[in-house]
Coordinates of C-alpha atoms and ligand atoms in Angstrom, one line a residue:
M1 CA -19.0 89.5 92.0
I2 CA -21.8 91.1 94.0
Y3 CA -22.6 94.8 93.7
A4 CA -24.8 95.9 96.5
A5 CA -26.0 99.5 96.8
N6 CA -27.0 101.0 100.2
W7 CA -29.1 104.1 99.5
K8 CA -29.6 104.9 103.2
M9 CA -32.3 107.6 103.6
N10 CA -31.8 109.0 100.1
G11 CA -33.4 108.9 96.7
N12 CA -36.8 109.1 95.2
T13 CA -38.8 107.3 92.5
R14 CA -37.3 109.4 89.8
L15 CA -33.7 108.4 90.8
I16 CA -34.8 104.8 91.1
N17 CA -36.3 104.8 87.6
H18 CA -33.1 106.5 86.2
M19 CA -30.8 104.1 88.0
L20 CA -32.8 101.1 86.8
S21 CA -32.8 102.1 83.2
E22 CA -29.0 102.8 83.3
I23 CA -28.3 99.4 84.9
K24 CA -30.6 97.5 82.5
L25 CA -29.2 99.2 79.4
E26 CA -25.6 99.9 80.3
V27 CA -24.5 97.4 82.9
I28 CA -26.4 94.1 82.6
P29 CA -25.4 93.4 79.0
Y30 CA -21.8 93.8 79.8
I31 CA -21.2 92.0 83.1
S32 CA -20.8 88.3 83.7
K33 CA -24.0 86.3 84.2
S34 CA -22.8 85.3 87.7
S35 CA -22.6 88.9 88.9
E36 CA -25.4 90.1 91.2
I37 CA -26.7 93.6 91.6
I38 CA -28.7 94.3 94.7
L39 CA -30.3 97.7 95.4
C40 CA -31.0 98.2 99.1
L41 CA -33.6 101.0 99.1
P42 CA -35.6 102.9 101.7
S43 CA -38.5 100.5 102.5
I44 CA -41.2 102.7 101.1
F45 CA -39.8 102.2 97.6
L46 CA -39.3 98.4 97.8
G47 CA -42.6 97.3 96.3
G48 CA -42.4 99.6 93.3
A49 CA -38.8 98.7 92.7
V50 CA -39.5 95.0 92.8
I51 CA -42.2 95.5 90.1
S52 CA -39.8 97.5 88.0
C53 CA -37.1 94.9 88.4
K54 CA -39.3 92.0 87.3
N55 CA -37.7 89.9 84.5
T56 CA -34.3 91.5 85.2
P57 CA -31.4 90.1 87.2
I58 CA -31.6 93.2 89.5
Q59 CA -32.5 92.3 93.1
V60 CA -34.0 94.5 95.7
G61 CA -33.2 94.7 99.4
A62 CA -34.3 96.6 102.6
Q63 CA -31.9 98.3 105.0
D64 CA -33.4 97.1 108.3
C65 CA -36.4 95.4 109.8
S66 CA -38.2 95.4 113.1
S67 CA -37.1 93.1 115.9
H68 CA -40.8 92.3 116.4
K69 CA -42.8 89.8 114.3
D70 CA -45.9 92.0 114.1
G71 CA -48.2 94.0 116.4
A72 CA -48.6 97.4 118.0
Y73 CA -45.2 98.9 116.9
T74 CA -46.2 102.1 115.1
G75 CA -43.9 103.0 112.2
E76 CA -42.0 99.7 112.1
I77 CA -41.7 97.4 109.1
S78 CA -41.4 93.6 109.6
A79 CA -39.2 91.1 107.9
A80 CA -42.3 89.3 106.6
M81 CA -43.6 92.6 105.0
I82 CA -40.3 93.1 103.3
S83 CA -40.5 89.6 101.9
D84 CA -44.2 90.0 101.1
V85 CA -43.6 92.8 98.6
G86 CA -41.0 90.6 96.8
S87 CA -37.8 92.0 98.3
E88 CA -35.2 89.2 98.6
W89 CA -32.5 90.9 100.7
L90 CA -32.1 92.7 104.0
I91 CA -29.1 94.6 105.4
L92 CA -28.7 94.0 109.2
G93 CA -26.2 95.4 111.6
H94 CA -25.1 98.4 109.6
S95 CA -22.8 100.7 111.7
E96 CA -25.3 103.5 111.5
R97 CA -28.0 101.3 113.1
R98 CA -25.4 100.2 115.7
Q99 CA -24.4 103.8 116.4
Y100 CA -27.7 105.7 116.2
H101 CA -30.1 103.0 117.3
K102 CA -27.8 101.2 119.8
E103 CA -28.3 97.9 117.9
N104 CA -26.5 95.1 119.7
N105 CA -26.2 91.3 119.4
P106 CA -29.3 90.4 121.4
L107 CA -31.4 92.7 119.2
L108 CA -29.7 91.5 116.0
Y109 CA -30.3 87.9 117.1
E110 CA -34.1 88.7 117.1
K111 CA -33.9 90.4 113.7
L112 CA -31.9 87.5 112.2
L113 CA -34.4 85.0 113.4
L114 CA -37.3 87.0 111.8
A115 CA -35.3 87.5 108.5
Q116 CA -34.6 83.7 108.4
A117 CA -38.3 82.9 109.0
A118 CA -39.3 85.3 106.3
G119 CA -36.8 83.7 103.8
L120 CA -34.8 86.8 103.4
K121 CA -31.1 86.8 102.4
V122 CA -29.1 88.9 104.8
I123 CA -26.2 91.2 104.3
F124 CA -24.7 91.3 107.8
C125 CA -22.5 94.3 108.4
V126 CA -19.5 94.3 110.7
G127 CA -16.6 96.8 111.1
E128 CA -14.3 98.4 113.7
T129 CA -14.2 102.1 114.6
Y130 CA -11.0 104.1 114.0
E131 CA -10.1 103.9 117.6
Q132 CA -10.4 100.1 117.6
Y133 CA -8.4 100.0 114.4
L134 CA -5.6 102.1 116.0
N135 CA -5.5 100.2 119.3
G136 CA -5.3 96.8 117.5
T137 CA -8.7 95.4 118.7
A138 CA -10.3 95.3 115.3
K139 CA -10.3 91.4 115.1
E140 CA -11.7 91.1 118.6
I141 CA -14.5 93.5 117.7
L142 CA -15.2 91.7 114.4
V143 CA -15.5 88.3 116.2
E144 CA -17.8 89.8 118.8
Q145 CA -20.1 91.3 116.1
L146 CA -20.0 88.0 114.1
S147 CA -20.6 85.9 117.1
V148 CA -24.4 86.3 116.9
L149 CA -24.2 84.3 113.6
F150 CA -22.4 81.5 115.3
D151 CA -25.6 80.5 117.1
P152 CA -26.8 77.1 115.8
S153 CA -30.2 78.7 115.0
F154 CA -28.6 80.2 111.9
I155 CA -27.1 77.1 110.4
N156 CA -29.5 77.5 107.4
L157 CA -29.6 81.3 107.3
N158 CA -28.8 82.6 103.8
F159 CA -26.3 85.4 104.6
I160 CA -23.3 87.2 103.3
I161 CA -21.0 89.5 105.3
A162 CA -20.2 93.1 104.5
Y163 CA -16.9 94.2 106.1
E164 CA -17.3 98.0 106.6
P165 CA -14.7 99.7 108.7
V166 CA -16.7 102.5 110.4
W167 CA -13.8 104.9 109.7
A168 CA -14.0 104.2 106.0
I169 CA -17.7 104.9 105.6
G170 CA -18.4 108.1 103.8
T171 CA -14.9 109.5 104.6
G172 CA -12.9 108.7 101.4
L173 CA -10.5 106.6 103.5
V174 CA -9.9 103.0 102.6
P175 CA -7.8 100.5 104.4
E176 CA -4.6 99.2 102.7
L177 CA -5.6 96.6 100.1
E178 CA -3.6 93.9 101.8
D179 CA -5.4 94.6 105.1
I180 CA -8.8 94.3 103.4
N181 CA -7.8 90.9 102.0
L182 CA -6.5 89.7 105.3
I183 CA -9.5 90.8 107.3
H184 CA -11.8 89.1 104.7
Q185 CA -9.8 85.9 105.1
F186 CA -10.1 86.3 108.9
I187 CA -13.9 86.7 108.7
K188 CA -14.3 83.7 106.4
S189 CA -12.2 81.5 108.6
S190 CA -13.8 82.6 111.8
I191 CA -17.3 81.7 110.5
F192 CA -16.0 78.4 109.1
E193 CA -14.4 77.5 112.4
K194 CA -17.2 78.6 114.7
T195 CA -20.1 77.1 112.8
E196 CA -21.0 73.9 111.1
R197 CA -21.1 75.6 107.7
K198 CA -19.6 73.5 104.9
S199 CA -19.0 76.3 102.4
N200 CA -17.1 79.6 102.7
V201 CA -19.2 82.6 103.4
L202 CA -19.0 85.5 100.8
V203 CA -17.6 88.8 102.1
L204 CA -18.2 92.2 100.5
Y205 CA -16.1 95.2 101.2
G206 CA -17.8 98.5 102.0
G207 CA -16.5 101.9 102.8
S208 CA -15.8 104.7 100.3
V209 CA -15.9 102.4 97.3
S210 CA -15.5 104.6 94.2
P211 CA -15.0 104.2 90.4
E212 CA -11.4 105.0 91.1
N213 CA -10.6 102.4 93.7
V214 CA -13.0 99.6 92.9
K215 CA -10.8 97.7 90.4
Q216 CA -8.0 97.1 92.9
I217 CA -10.5 96.2 95.6
K218 CA -12.3 93.7 93.4
S219 CA -9.0 92.1 92.4
L220 CA -8.4 90.9 95.9
S221 CA -8.7 87.1 96.3
N222 CA -11.0 87.3 99.4
V223 CA -13.3 90.0 98.1
D224 CA -16.5 88.7 96.7
G225 CA -18.2 92.0 96.0
V226 CA -18.7 95.5 97.3
L227 CA -21.4 97.4 99.3
V228 CA -21.6 100.9 98.0
G229 CA -23.1 103.9 99.9
G230 CA -22.6 107.4 98.5
A231 CA -21.4 106.4 95.1
S232 CA -24.5 104.2 94.6
L233 CA -26.7 107.3 94.4
D234 CA -25.0 108.5 91.3
P235 CA -26.0 106.3 88.3
E236 CA -22.8 107.1 86.4
K237 CA -20.6 106.2 89.3
F238 CA -22.5 103.0 90.2
K239 CA -22.4 102.0 86.6
Q240 CA -18.6 102.4 86.5
I241 CA -18.2 100.4 89.7
C242 CA -20.2 97.5 88.3
L243 CA -18.4 97.4 84.9
Ligands
PEP1 C1 -22.2 102.2 103.7 O1 -22.6 103.0 104.6 O2 -22.7 101.1 103.7 C2 -21.2 102.6 102.8 C3 -20.5 101.7 102.2 O3 -21.0 104.0 102.6 P1 -20.0 104.7 101.6 O4 -19.8 103.9 100.4 O5 -20.6 106.1 101.3 O6 -18.7 104.8 102.4

């Protein structure tokens, strides 16, 4: 099982230190060796977090990167820099980036190429809005969002998918369990059919995951882990989610 935390623009060094000591002492000894914990932090904290996570199974990730390789792009952070400080993961395509920064497939294509060149593992987020959910176009939208990954350039990209219905993010709403399982199956088979990949891609569920609902979500056959926003900022809640 993969437990990925997306802190968005929250947290500080104190919270990171607190979270890390809780995970080290109260989570890692009790979870299976094959479980993975990935903390996706604001970029400014990545280098420090990587040092603090040395010799632990906790992995560190960024939440976005520039679509440019390098150069005169004041304030931007490149995929190579994220990798240079020892961070292994990168979230791309989060719905907040799609919504507030108008991220689309051509832009994400550039970011994916740079992530791949930097050797980063990508958590690629997809998800429909409530309107799309209601009008029955969710699958179409998901395929459109996934289609950037169908490009042969990404045959060797190390990526997993996070299915995050936009209407479930931060709202306390969660799709029916059966729907989550079916959509995850749909995502896996779409990628399998449209690319030359030999193995099934892993798919995380994200959107209002909490200590209360996580057990049922994790029990679904097509769920390989969870991407947690709000609840990942509370060490007690995140601990309960991982256990
Ligand atoms: C997210 O935004 O990636 C997310 C899953 O948020 P939340 O858990 O707060 O719904």
